[in-house]
Amino acid sequence: MQEYLQGLNDSQREAVLHRDGPIMIVAGAGSGKTKVLTTRIAHLMASGVDAFQILALTFTNKAAAEMKERVTHILGNNEARNLYIGTFHSVFARILRAEADKLGYPRNFTIYDTDDAKSVVRTVVKEMNLDDKHYKANTVYNRISNAKNSLITPDEYINDFGLQQEDMRANRPLIGKIYAAYCNRCFKNGAMDFDDLLLKFYQLLKTHPERLIKYQRKFKYIMIDEYQDTNTSQYQIIKLLGAMHENVAVVGDDAQSIYSFRGATIENILQFQKDYDEVKVVMLEQNYRSSQNILHVANHIIANNKGQIPKKLWTSNIEGEKINLVRTATDNEEGKYVADAIQEQKLRNHFRNSDFAILYRTNAQSRSFEESLRRMNIAYRIYGGISFYQRKEIKDFLSYLRVIVNPGDEEALKRIINYPARGIGKTSVEKAVLYANEQNISMWNVLENAAEFGYRANTLETISNFVVMIKMFQSELQKKNAYDLAILVGKNSGIVKDLFNDKTTEGLARYENLQELLNSIKEYTETPTEDGELLDKSLGSYLQQITLLTDADDDKGESDVVKLMTIHAAKGLEFPVVFVAGLEETLFPNAMAINTREELEEERRLFYVAITRAKNLLWLTYANNRYRFGNLTQNEPSRFIDELPQERLDKSFAGGNMRNNQTNYWNAFDRPKYPGANQKKESKPEKPAYLVSTPVIKIKEHIPSPDFAPSDTSNLQTGQKIEHQKFGFGEVLKMEGAAHNPIAIVKFEHNGEKKIMLNYAKLRIVE
């Protein structure tokens, strides 16, 4: 037996040794699919197959490079360099370079990235005299991209009744014509966008039979990684290329199909056995990654999906710790809890920062985790995106707030002066900067006195309107708290409207991010100190606080960092310790993805992917209350929580004071409030205890009564006597605030009058 076969289990060896004919390798999470794929390539080459006859397609350059390296290591020679191995786009671009003349393109055609493509869309929209605010580049480009990935040409698009009706309902009836003009412009420029690399290759094979035969003969063996993620164009290309020899090997896992929003079609893998005769199916069900408890939970969850290839992962790994299901009072407490748990695990089990991953459904959720990790000086990095406070829409909005507080902040001023677009062009801005430098005054001073600097009448009027708007905001500085002023800015500057009107996936994400920023400001204005007292909630105070959080460099070249990412970005990765956050209805599963069984099942597959990223320890967290669109909303736990096997869970509650539930919320989890609360002080817990994120208040001014116990304050009335843990005894003078966030004004015997937020403060009603 060849040495490279010795480390394989029976199923893996069966997949590697199969040579001719179609084969579907159903590779469960952590089952060693990359090892199987690379060993199979090496075995083909060791068996005499020419490397030039093997085509291996992946979805990332990293995966392709790793596979090539492994094949080279197995064979001990450099033959792997002759493989056609890479991403769909890179391999097809390589072929299209050689065949470009068949399609009328120069061999050195340009490949447009997304920004280039959107720029062309803007040019076309402008030349067609269309409203670029209505025909936004993002919206139009995504529509074109979806059409190309479905192999729909401009002519077919224009003549497709269904597509035209969709555009009519969206009040964008001319997208088809824009699509045609866009393609003509790209062709004239000798350029292809990313989607063209698939569409044009497909057209090459369909319209030039001799080219199809050439590449069918050339690629005698075809292998595709992550087959469940292929879209229509990729599927059709593989069908064409593999039609001659049918030596098509696909590796994938239907349970990890989570990219339908990119055009991926789970049916491609579910229907593979119908596409070819006598398909060999090999199931890789032994998991080498996760503990038994984690794997059991994953199997239990995915079993609820009807549309799947039946399988059950198993492992010989240790049983491991139970899965931690943690409920917190708010999303802010969720962030604190996770940071505390990471610190605790580092101290107890000697984990490094790089052993931890925090996974969430949407990018906007990163904010509370970033803030908590920064406060605890735990290094982290955002993956698959940029830091919350570095996102363009966040920087734009904060720049408005910075200019209101300090109009001399030139960088912030330059960022917002023409956003949203108001007709103050680049030349006008450059003039303002030049005049400011010449006169040794601030750019704001120039704008205030624009009439003295020779601006044209229409530009002068626009600048004047901008200055008046900023001064109007400034006039409210002493009247409104940070949140109320931020809402005023959002409405009057046009930023909220601009983001709301962009209905693309990216536009919705940006809008959600801005709402998350407003949520954080609202939370700042309503969150008291540990003892429930409200402090300075002005805009200046908020900006100082946020500056301290974001002043540090995001990336200092450290590799030992906690990873923060969406679950989509985590696919294909693994971590010793994983936190899956935000398990709440309308968040996970997402409210926009539960209209059909197919959408709900994809959300469940996403949950399955999140669970199976974990090797040793797994936390699932959710918040009873979360700031959404400026309001502290009550959340229902995710339906996925009900699907978890209860015997594999370790449940707890952390953070905050759950008003109205003070007498029974621990009973729901059959667990004491603090880990080890029923143990003697000298005893050691059987497993690591997890920190409770709300700090214990150190009593200085007042010693609570021996029988002190927090009362249910949901019906607290004016005139009632209460006891506060820190401030002592007092009388309720007045009740104010919203019903979901009541505030009591209390006059204490020794500490004077204070505002107390009842959702957070612990009070005992005396009479």
mmCIF file with all atom_site columns, C-alpha atoms in Angstrom, residues 650-736:
data_model
loop_
_atom_site.group_PDB
_atom_site.id
_atom_site.type_symbol
_atom_site.label_atom_id
_atom_site.label_alt_id
_atom_site.label_comp_id
_atom_site.label_asym_id
_atom_site.label_entity_id
_atom_site.label_seq_id
_atom_site.pdbx_PDB_ins_code
_atom_site.Cartn_x
_atom_site.Cartn_y
_atom_site.Cartn_z
_atom_site.occupancy
_atom_site.B_iso_or_equiv
_atom_site.pdbx_formal_charge
_atom_site.auth_seq_id
_atom_site.auth_comp_id
_atom_site.auth_asym_id
_atom_site.auth_atom_id
_atom_site.pdbx_PDB_model_num
ATOM 1  C CA . ASP A 1 650 ? -25.395 23.718 30.579 1.00 0.00 ? 650 ASP A CA 1
ATOM 2  C CA . LYS A 1 651 ? -27.721 26.703 31.046 1.00 0.00 ? 651 LYS A CA 1
ATOM 3  C CA . SER A 1 652 ? -27.048 29.941 32.867 1.00 0.00 ? 652 SER A CA 1
ATOM 4  C CA . PHE A 1 653 ? -28.040 33.581 33.077 1.00 0.00 ? 653 PHE A CA 1
ATOM 5  C CA . ALA A 1 654 ? -25.534 36.423 33.181 1.00 0.00 ? 654 ALA A CA 1
ATOM 6  C CA . GLY A 1 655 ? -25.703 40.157 33.666 1.00 0.00 ? 655 GLY A CA 1
ATOM 7  C CA . GLY A 1 656 ? -28.352 42.693 34.455 1.00 0.00 ? 656 GLY A CA 1
ATOM 8  C CA . ASN A 1 657 ? -31.365 42.665 36.723 1.00 0.00 ? 657 ASN A CA 1
ATOM 9  C CA . MET A 1 658 ? -34.324 40.990 35.054 1.00 0.00 ? 658 MET A CA 1
ATOM 10 C CA . ARG A 1 659 ? -37.223 42.977 36.453 1.00 0.00 ? 659 ARG A CA 1
ATOM 11 C CA . ASN A 1 660 ? -40.498 41.005 36.697 1.00 0.00 ? 660 ASN A CA 1
ATOM 12 C CA . ASN A 1 661 ? -38.550 37.738 36.694 1.00 0.00 ? 661 ASN A CA 1
ATOM 13 C CA . GLN A 1 662 ? -36.627 38.067 39.933 1.00 0.00 ? 662 GLN A CA 1
ATOM 14 C CA . THR A 1 663 ? -38.419 35.171 41.632 1.00 0.00 ? 663 THR A CA 1
ATOM 15 C CA . ASN A 1 664 ? -38.452 32.594 38.907 1.00 0.00 ? 664 ASN A CA 1
ATOM 16 C CA . TYR A 1 665 ? -35.941 33.060 36.116 1.00 0.00 ? 665 TYR A CA 1
ATOM 17 C CA . TRP A 1 666 ? -33.386 30.764 37.699 1.00 0.00 ? 666 TRP A CA 1
ATOM 18 C CA . ASN A 1 667 ? -35.961 28.031 38.121 1.00 0.00 ? 667 ASN A CA 1
ATOM 19 C CA . ALA A 1 668 ? -36.308 27.895 34.348 1.00 0.00 ? 668 ALA A CA 1
ATOM 20 C CA . PHE A 1 669 ? -32.697 26.793 34.117 1.00 0.00 ? 669 PHE A CA 1
ATOM 21 C CA . ASP A 1 670 ? -32.603 24.702 37.327 1.00 0.00 ? 670 ASP A CA 1
ATOM 22 C CA . ARG A 1 671 ? -29.333 26.329 38.236 1.00 0.00 ? 671 ARG A CA 1
ATOM 23 C CA . PRO A 1 672 ? -28.116 28.689 41.004 1.00 0.00 ? 672 PRO A CA 1
ATOM 24 C CA . LYS A 1 673 ? -27.390 32.302 40.107 1.00 0.00 ? 673 LYS A CA 1
ATOM 25 C CA . TYR A 1 674 ? -23.640 32.084 40.462 1.00 0.00 ? 674 TYR A CA 1
ATOM 26 C CA . PRO A 1 675 ? -21.489 29.063 39.589 1.00 0.00 ? 675 PRO A CA 1
ATOM 27 C CA . GLY A 1 676 ? -20.602 27.273 42.780 1.00 0.00 ? 676 GLY A CA 1
ATOM 28 C CA . ALA A 1 677 ? -23.201 29.173 44.841 1.00 0.00 ? 677 ALA A CA 1
ATOM 29 C CA . ASN A 1 678 ? -24.298 25.965 46.580 1.00 0.00 ? 678 ASN A CA 1
ATOM 30 C CA . GLN A 1 679 ? -20.747 24.845 47.275 1.00 0.00 ? 679 GLN A CA 1
ATOM 31 C CA . LYS A 1 680 ? -18.546 25.475 50.250 1.00 0.00 ? 680 LYS A CA 1
ATOM 32 C CA . LYS A 1 681 ? -15.948 28.168 49.811 1.00 0.00 ? 681 LYS A CA 1
ATOM 33 C CA . GLU A 1 682 ? -13.042 25.769 49.979 1.00 0.00 ? 682 GLU A CA 1
ATOM 34 C CA . SER A 1 683 ? -14.450 23.377 47.369 1.00 0.00 ? 683 SER A CA 1
ATOM 35 C CA . LYS A 1 684 ? -13.385 23.590 43.765 1.00 0.00 ? 684 LYS A CA 1
ATOM 36 C CA . PRO A 1 685 ? -15.911 23.500 40.913 1.00 0.00 ? 685 PRO A CA 1
ATOM 37 C CA . GLU A 1 686 ? -15.819 20.344 38.800 1.00 0.00 ? 686 GLU A CA 1
ATOM 38 C CA . LYS A 1 687 ? -15.521 22.456 35.643 1.00 0.00 ? 687 LYS A CA 1
ATOM 39 C CA . PRO A 1 688 ? -14.429 26.033 34.966 1.00 0.00 ? 688 PRO A CA 1
ATOM 40 C CA . ALA A 1 689 ? -16.766 28.617 36.425 1.00 0.00 ? 689 ALA A CA 1
ATOM 41 C CA . TYR A 1 690 ? -17.775 31.478 34.169 1.00 0.00 ? 690 TYR A CA 1
ATOM 42 C CA . LEU A 1 691 ? -17.594 35.051 35.258 1.00 0.00 ? 691 LEU A CA 1
ATOM 43 C CA . VAL A 1 692 ? -20.804 36.975 35.708 1.00 0.00 ? 692 VAL A CA 1
ATOM 44 C CA . SER A 1 693 ? -20.390 40.137 33.671 1.00 0.00 ? 693 SER A CA 1
ATOM 45 C CA . THR A 1 694 ? -22.108 42.570 36.044 1.00 0.00 ? 694 THR A CA 1
ATOM 46 C CA . PRO A 1 695 ? -19.515 43.563 38.695 1.00 0.00 ? 695 PRO A CA 1
ATOM 47 C CA . VAL A 1 696 ? -20.365 43.095 42.356 1.00 0.00 ? 696 VAL A CA 1
ATOM 48 C CA . ILE A 1 697 ? -21.088 46.481 43.939 1.00 0.00 ? 697 ILE A CA 1
ATOM 49 C CA . LYS A 1 698 ? -18.801 47.337 46.837 1.00 0.00 ? 698 LYS A CA 1
ATOM 50 C CA . ILE A 1 699 ? -20.917 48.932 49.549 1.00 0.00 ? 699 ILE A CA 1
ATOM 51 C CA . LYS A 1 700 ? -19.316 51.998 51.154 1.00 0.00 ? 700 LYS A CA 1
ATOM 52 C CA . GLU A 1 701 ? -21.922 54.547 52.171 1.00 0.00 ? 701 GLU A CA 1
ATOM 53 C CA . HIS A 1 702 ? -24.663 52.110 53.222 1.00 0.00 ? 702 HIS A CA 1
ATOM 54 C CA . ILE A 1 703 ? -24.722 48.596 54.634 1.00 0.00 ? 703 ILE A CA 1
ATOM 55 C CA . PRO A 1 704 ? -27.844 46.805 53.342 1.00 0.00 ? 704 PRO A CA 1
ATOM 56 C CA . SER A 1 705 ? -30.322 45.379 55.812 1.00 0.00 ? 705 SER A CA 1
ATOM 57 C CA . PRO A 1 706 ? -29.759 41.717 56.744 1.00 0.00 ? 706 PRO A CA 1
ATOM 58 C CA . ASP A 1 707 ? -33.005 40.760 54.979 1.00 0.00 ? 707 ASP A CA 1
ATOM 59 C CA . PHE A 1 708 ? -32.247 42.830 51.866 1.00 0.00 ? 708 PHE A CA 1
ATOM 60 C CA . ALA A 1 709 ? -33.639 41.201 48.729 1.00 0.00 ? 709 ALA A CA 1
ATOM 61 C CA . PRO A 1 710 ? -34.499 42.986 45.466 1.00 0.00 ? 710 PRO A CA 1
ATOM 62 C CA . SER A 1 711 ? -38.223 43.582 45.070 1.00 0.00 ? 711 SER A CA 1
ATOM 63 C CA . ASP A 1 712 ? -40.369 43.520 41.948 1.00 0.00 ? 712 ASP A CA 1
ATOM 64 C CA . THR A 1 713 ? -40.434 47.237 41.056 1.00 0.00 ? 713 THR A CA 1
ATOM 65 C CA . SER A 1 714 ? -42.717 46.949 38.019 1.00 0.00 ? 714 SER A CA 1
ATOM 66 C CA . ASN A 1 715 ? -45.532 48.658 39.953 1.00 0.00 ? 715 ASN A CA 1
ATOM 67 C CA . LEU A 1 716 ? -43.436 51.056 42.031 1.00 0.00 ? 716 LEU A CA 1
ATOM 68 C CA . GLN A 1 717 ? -45.480 54.113 43.010 1.00 0.00 ? 717 GLN A CA 1
ATOM 69 C CA . THR A 1 718 ? -44.798 57.705 44.083 1.00 0.00 ? 718 THR A CA 1
ATOM 70 C CA . GLY A 1 719 ? -44.550 57.968 47.855 1.00 0.00 ? 719 GLY A CA 1
ATOM 71 C CA . GLN A 1 720 ? -43.258 54.441 48.442 1.00 0.00 ? 720 GLN A CA 1
ATOM 72 C CA . LYS A 1 721 ? -40.239 53.951 50.711 1.00 0.00 ? 721 LYS A CA 1
ATOM 73 C CA . ILE A 1 722 ? -37.358 51.953 49.273 1.00 0.00 ? 722 ILE A CA 1
ATOM 74 C CA . GLU A 1 723 ? -33.860 50.776 50.203 1.00 0.00 ? 723 GLU A CA 1
ATOM 75 C CA . HIS A 1 724 ? -30.972 51.031 47.707 1.00 0.00 ? 724 HIS A CA 1
ATOM 76 C CA . GLN A 1 725 ? -27.886 48.861 48.170 1.00 0.00 ? 725 GLN A CA 1
ATOM 77 C CA . LYS A 1 726 ? -25.525 51.838 48.016 1.00 0.00 ? 726 LYS A CA 1
ATOM 78 C CA . PHE A 1 727 ? -27.530 55.003 48.656 1.00 0.00 ? 727 PHE A CA 1
ATOM 79 C CA . GLY A 1 728 ? -29.589 53.650 51.546 1.00 0.00 ? 728 GLY A CA 1
ATOM 80 C CA . PHE A 1 729 ? -33.206 54.514 52.404 1.00 0.00 ? 729 PHE A CA 1
ATOM 81 C CA . GLY A 1 730 ? -35.301 56.968 50.416 1.00 0.00 ? 730 GLY A CA 1
ATOM 82 C CA . GLU A 1 731 ? -38.729 57.978 49.158 1.00 0.00 ? 731 GLU A CA 1
ATOM 83 C CA . VAL A 1 732 ? -39.983 57.877 45.564 1.00 0.00 ? 732 VAL A CA 1
ATOM 84 C CA . LEU A 1 733 ? -40.798 61.438 44.532 1.00 0.00 ? 733 LEU A CA 1
ATOM 85 C CA . LYS A 1 734 ? -41.754 60.846 40.905 1.00 0.00 ? 734 LYS A CA 1
ATOM 86 C CA . MET A 1 735 ? -41.952 58.185 38.192 1.00 0.00 ? 735 MET A CA 1
ATOM 87 C CA . GLU A 1 736 ? -40.940 58.992 34.615 1.00 0.00 ? 736 GLU A CA 1
#
